[in-house]
Short mmCIF file of C-alpha atoms in Angstrom, two decimals:
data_model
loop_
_atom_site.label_atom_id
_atom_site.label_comp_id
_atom_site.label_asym_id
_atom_site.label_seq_id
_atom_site.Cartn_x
_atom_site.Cartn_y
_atom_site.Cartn_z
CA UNK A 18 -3.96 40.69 -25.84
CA UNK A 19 -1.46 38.98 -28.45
CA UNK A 20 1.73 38.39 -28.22
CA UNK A 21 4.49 37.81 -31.37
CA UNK A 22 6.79 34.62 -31.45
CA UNK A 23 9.47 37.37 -30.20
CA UNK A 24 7.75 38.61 -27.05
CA UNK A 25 6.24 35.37 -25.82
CA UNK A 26 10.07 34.32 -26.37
CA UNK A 27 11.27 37.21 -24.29
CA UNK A 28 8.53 37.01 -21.54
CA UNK A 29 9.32 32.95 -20.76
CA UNK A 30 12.76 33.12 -21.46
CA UNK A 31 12.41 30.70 -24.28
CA UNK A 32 13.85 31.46 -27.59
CA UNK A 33 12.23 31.85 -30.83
CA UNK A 34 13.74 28.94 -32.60
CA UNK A 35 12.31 27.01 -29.39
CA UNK A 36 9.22 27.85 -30.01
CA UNK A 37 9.06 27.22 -33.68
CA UNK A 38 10.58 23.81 -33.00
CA UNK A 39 7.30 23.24 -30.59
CA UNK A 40 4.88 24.23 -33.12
CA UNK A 41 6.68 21.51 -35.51
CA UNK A 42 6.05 18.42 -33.40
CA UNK A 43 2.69 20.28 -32.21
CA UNK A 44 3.49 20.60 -28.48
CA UNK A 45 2.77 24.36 -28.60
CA UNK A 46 1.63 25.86 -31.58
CA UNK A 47 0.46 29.65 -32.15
CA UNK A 48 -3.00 30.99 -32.38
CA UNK A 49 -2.88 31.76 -35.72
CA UNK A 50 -0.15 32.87 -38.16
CA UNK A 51 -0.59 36.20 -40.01
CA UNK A 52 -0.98 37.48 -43.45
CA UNK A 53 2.98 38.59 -43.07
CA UNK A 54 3.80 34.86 -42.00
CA UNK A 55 4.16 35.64 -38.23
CA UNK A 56 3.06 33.22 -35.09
CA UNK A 57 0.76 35.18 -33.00
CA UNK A 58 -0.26 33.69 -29.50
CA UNK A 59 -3.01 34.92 -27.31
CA UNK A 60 -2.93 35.74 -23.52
CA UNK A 61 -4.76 32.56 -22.69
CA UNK A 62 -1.59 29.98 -24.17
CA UNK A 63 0.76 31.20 -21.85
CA UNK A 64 -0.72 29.04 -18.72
CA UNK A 65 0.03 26.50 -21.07
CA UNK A 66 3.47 27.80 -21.74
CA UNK A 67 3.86 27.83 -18.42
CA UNK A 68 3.07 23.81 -17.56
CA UNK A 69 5.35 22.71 -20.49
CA UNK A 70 8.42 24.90 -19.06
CA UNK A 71 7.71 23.58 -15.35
CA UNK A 72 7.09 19.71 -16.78
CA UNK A 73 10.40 20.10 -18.14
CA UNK A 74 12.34 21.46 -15.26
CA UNK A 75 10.86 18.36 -13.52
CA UNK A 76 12.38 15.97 -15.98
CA UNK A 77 10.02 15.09 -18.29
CA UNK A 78 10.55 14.49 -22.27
CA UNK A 79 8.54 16.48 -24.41
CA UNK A 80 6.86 13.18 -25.90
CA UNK A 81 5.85 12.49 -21.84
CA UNK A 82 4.52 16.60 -21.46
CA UNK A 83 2.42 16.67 -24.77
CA UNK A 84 0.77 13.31 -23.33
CA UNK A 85 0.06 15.03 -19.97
CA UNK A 86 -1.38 18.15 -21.58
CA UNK A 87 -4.03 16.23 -24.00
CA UNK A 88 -5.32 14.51 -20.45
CA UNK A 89 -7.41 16.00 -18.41
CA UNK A 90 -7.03 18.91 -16.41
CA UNK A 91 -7.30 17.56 -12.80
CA UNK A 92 -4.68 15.05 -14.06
CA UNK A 93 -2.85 17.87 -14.90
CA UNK A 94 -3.22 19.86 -12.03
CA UNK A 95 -2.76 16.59 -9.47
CA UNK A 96 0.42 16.67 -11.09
CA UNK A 97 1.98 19.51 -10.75
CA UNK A 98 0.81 19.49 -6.62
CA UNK A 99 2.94 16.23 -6.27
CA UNK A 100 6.06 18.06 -7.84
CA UNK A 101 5.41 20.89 -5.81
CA UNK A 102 5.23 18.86 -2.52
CA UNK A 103 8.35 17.34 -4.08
CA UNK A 104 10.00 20.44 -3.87
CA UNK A 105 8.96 21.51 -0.96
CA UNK A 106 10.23 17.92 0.69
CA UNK A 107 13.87 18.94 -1.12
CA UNK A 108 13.72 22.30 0.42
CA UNK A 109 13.34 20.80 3.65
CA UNK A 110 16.20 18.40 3.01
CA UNK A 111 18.39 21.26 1.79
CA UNK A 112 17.66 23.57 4.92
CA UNK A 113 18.28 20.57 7.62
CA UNK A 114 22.03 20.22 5.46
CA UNK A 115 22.62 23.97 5.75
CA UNK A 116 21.90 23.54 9.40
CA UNK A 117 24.15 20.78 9.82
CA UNK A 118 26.82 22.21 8.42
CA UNK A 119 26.07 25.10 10.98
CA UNK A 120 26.96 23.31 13.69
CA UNK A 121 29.72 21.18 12.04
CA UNK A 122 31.62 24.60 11.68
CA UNK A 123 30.56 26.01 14.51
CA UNK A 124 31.66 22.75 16.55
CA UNK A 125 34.80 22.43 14.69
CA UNK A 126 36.22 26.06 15.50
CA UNK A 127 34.94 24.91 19.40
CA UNK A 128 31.78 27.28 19.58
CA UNK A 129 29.64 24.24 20.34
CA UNK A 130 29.22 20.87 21.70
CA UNK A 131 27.40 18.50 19.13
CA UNK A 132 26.22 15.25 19.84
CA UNK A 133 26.82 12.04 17.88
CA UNK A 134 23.09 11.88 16.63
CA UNK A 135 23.28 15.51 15.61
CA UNK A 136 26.50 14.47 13.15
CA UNK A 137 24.96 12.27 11.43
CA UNK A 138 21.05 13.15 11.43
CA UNK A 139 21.81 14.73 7.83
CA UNK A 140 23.06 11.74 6.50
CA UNK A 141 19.89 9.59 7.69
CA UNK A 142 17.64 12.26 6.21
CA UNK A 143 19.12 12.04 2.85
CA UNK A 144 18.71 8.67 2.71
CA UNK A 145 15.12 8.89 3.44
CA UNK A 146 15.05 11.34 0.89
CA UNK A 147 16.59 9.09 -1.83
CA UNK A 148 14.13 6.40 -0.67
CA UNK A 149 11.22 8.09 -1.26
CA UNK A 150 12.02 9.54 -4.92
CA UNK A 151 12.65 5.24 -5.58
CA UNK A 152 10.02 4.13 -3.59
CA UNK A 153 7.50 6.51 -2.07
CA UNK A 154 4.02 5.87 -4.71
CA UNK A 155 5.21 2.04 -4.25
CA UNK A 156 4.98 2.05 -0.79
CA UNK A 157 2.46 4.30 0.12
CA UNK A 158 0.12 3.05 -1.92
CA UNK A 159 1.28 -0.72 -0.69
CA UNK A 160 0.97 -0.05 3.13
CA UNK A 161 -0.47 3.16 3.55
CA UNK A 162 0.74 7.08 3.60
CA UNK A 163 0.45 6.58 7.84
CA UNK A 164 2.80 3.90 7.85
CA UNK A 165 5.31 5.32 5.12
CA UNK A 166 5.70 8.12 7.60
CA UNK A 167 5.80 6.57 10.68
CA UNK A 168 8.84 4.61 9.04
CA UNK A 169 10.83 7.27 7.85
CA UNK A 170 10.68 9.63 11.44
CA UNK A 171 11.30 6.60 13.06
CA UNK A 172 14.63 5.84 10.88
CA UNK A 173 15.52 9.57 11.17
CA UNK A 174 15.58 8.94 14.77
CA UNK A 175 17.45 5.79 15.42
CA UNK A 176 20.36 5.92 17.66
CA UNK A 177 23.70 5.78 16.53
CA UNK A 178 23.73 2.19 17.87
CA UNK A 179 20.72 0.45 16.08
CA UNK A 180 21.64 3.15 12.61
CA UNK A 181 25.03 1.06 12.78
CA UNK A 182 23.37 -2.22 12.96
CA UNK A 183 20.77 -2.07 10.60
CA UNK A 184 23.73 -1.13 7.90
CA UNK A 185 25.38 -4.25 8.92
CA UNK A 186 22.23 -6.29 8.44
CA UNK A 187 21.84 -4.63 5.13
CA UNK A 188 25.87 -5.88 4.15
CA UNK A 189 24.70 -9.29 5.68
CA UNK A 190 21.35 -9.59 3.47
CA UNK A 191 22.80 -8.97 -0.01
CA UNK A 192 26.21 -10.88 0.79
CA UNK A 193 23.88 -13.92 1.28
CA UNK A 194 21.85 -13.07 -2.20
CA UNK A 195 24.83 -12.24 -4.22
CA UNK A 196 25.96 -15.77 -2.89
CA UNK A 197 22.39 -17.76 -3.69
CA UNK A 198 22.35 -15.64 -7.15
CA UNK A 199 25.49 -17.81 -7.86
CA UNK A 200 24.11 -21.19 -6.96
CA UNK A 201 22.75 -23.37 -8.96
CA UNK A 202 21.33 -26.18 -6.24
CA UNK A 203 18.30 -25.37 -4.36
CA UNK A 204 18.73 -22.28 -2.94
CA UNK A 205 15.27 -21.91 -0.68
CA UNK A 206 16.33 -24.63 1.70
CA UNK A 207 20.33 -23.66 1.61
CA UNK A 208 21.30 -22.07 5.30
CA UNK A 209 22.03 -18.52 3.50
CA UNK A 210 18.22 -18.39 2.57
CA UNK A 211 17.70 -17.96 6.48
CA UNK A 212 20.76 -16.42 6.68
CA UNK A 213 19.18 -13.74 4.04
CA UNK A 214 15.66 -14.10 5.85
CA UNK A 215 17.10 -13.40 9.22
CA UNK A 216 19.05 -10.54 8.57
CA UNK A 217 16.47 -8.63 6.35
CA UNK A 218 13.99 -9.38 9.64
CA UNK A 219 16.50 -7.45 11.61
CA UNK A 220 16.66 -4.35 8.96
CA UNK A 221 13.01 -4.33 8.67
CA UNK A 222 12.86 -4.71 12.43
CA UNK A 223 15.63 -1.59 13.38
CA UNK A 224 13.90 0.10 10.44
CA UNK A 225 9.98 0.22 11.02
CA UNK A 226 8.73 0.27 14.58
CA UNK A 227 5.62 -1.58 13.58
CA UNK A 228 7.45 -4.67 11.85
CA UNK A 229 5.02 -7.43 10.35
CA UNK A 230 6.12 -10.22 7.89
CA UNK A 231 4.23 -8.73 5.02
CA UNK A 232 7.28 -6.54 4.47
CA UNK A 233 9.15 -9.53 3.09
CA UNK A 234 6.81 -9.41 0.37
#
């Protein structure tokens, strides 16, 4: 089956003058063009209609998608499984904040009791979240997927307590490297480098149950 510039514009949700513009800088370019001058695409281009739209709902430029789809296609396809257990993670994310804010309403209108933990679980999760679009691939392939997960449903889990103390180790540890940034002396054998050492042993420490000094690294 083929397909004019006009329905394949209609059936994506694209527009025509989209499409020409990809045939231009040869992202997407028609089958062939007919004796009257029309673009006419075959059945089997819109998979590949498909990927470009989806690579650039997840962010990428067009120069970035028209590299992806000259490599191979188990490249390809590896990539479109980690943005779909991206999204997946997100919806996750987004259904434990609807949940919260359940039982925030619910408790605030006296429905429900709802502990401390419970108020602020949310908040730990989307920091986990945030931490693993920065540096998920960096640490998992550093220390291991096991270990990458072990750390973040252990965080999610800290009590109010040790959540409250690793934050102040984390104000503590870049206090004392905002202050050696400034110094021009020797700063490895100034008291803030332990200071700085000490306090990012605690955060790793309240952060990771399985704490080793290869973190530091």
């Amino acid at each position: 089956m083929i397909y004019t510039i006009k329905q394949v514009a209609t059936l994506s949700g694209s527009t025509p003058r989209t499409l020409r513009y990809y045939d231009d800088i040869k992202l997407f370019s028609p089958a062939y063009v007919g004796e009257n001058g029309y673009r006419i695409y075959e059945e089997s281009q819109l998979d590949q209609l498909q990927q470009i739209l989806f690579l650039k709902q997840f962010g990428m430029t067009l120069s970035d998608i028209k590299t992806t789809l000259n490599s191979p296609s188990d490249q390809q396809l590896n990539l479109l499984i980690k943005h779909y257990k991206q999204l997946l993670y997100e919806q996750q994310q987004l259904d434990r904040q609807i949940k919260t804010l359940e039982q925030t309403i619910a408790y605030r209108k006296g429905e429900i009791d709802m502990t401390n933990e419970e108020k602020f679980e949310q908040f730990k999760s989307h920091l986990v979240q945030d931490n693993t679009k920065k540096y998920g691939d960096e640490v998992v392939e550093k220390y291991g997927e096991k270990a990458f997960n072990t750390a973040n449903h252990h965080f999610k889990h800290l009590v109010q307590s040790d959540y409250e103390n690793m934050l102040q180790a984390e104000v503590e540890l870049f206090e004392s490297l905002n202050a050696l940034e400034a110094m021009t002396e020797n700063k490895l054998n100034h008291p803030l480098a332990k200071t700085a050492f000490l306090s990012h042993k605690r955060w790793l420490t309240l952060a990771n149950p399985n704490y080793s000094p290869i973190y530091h690294q």
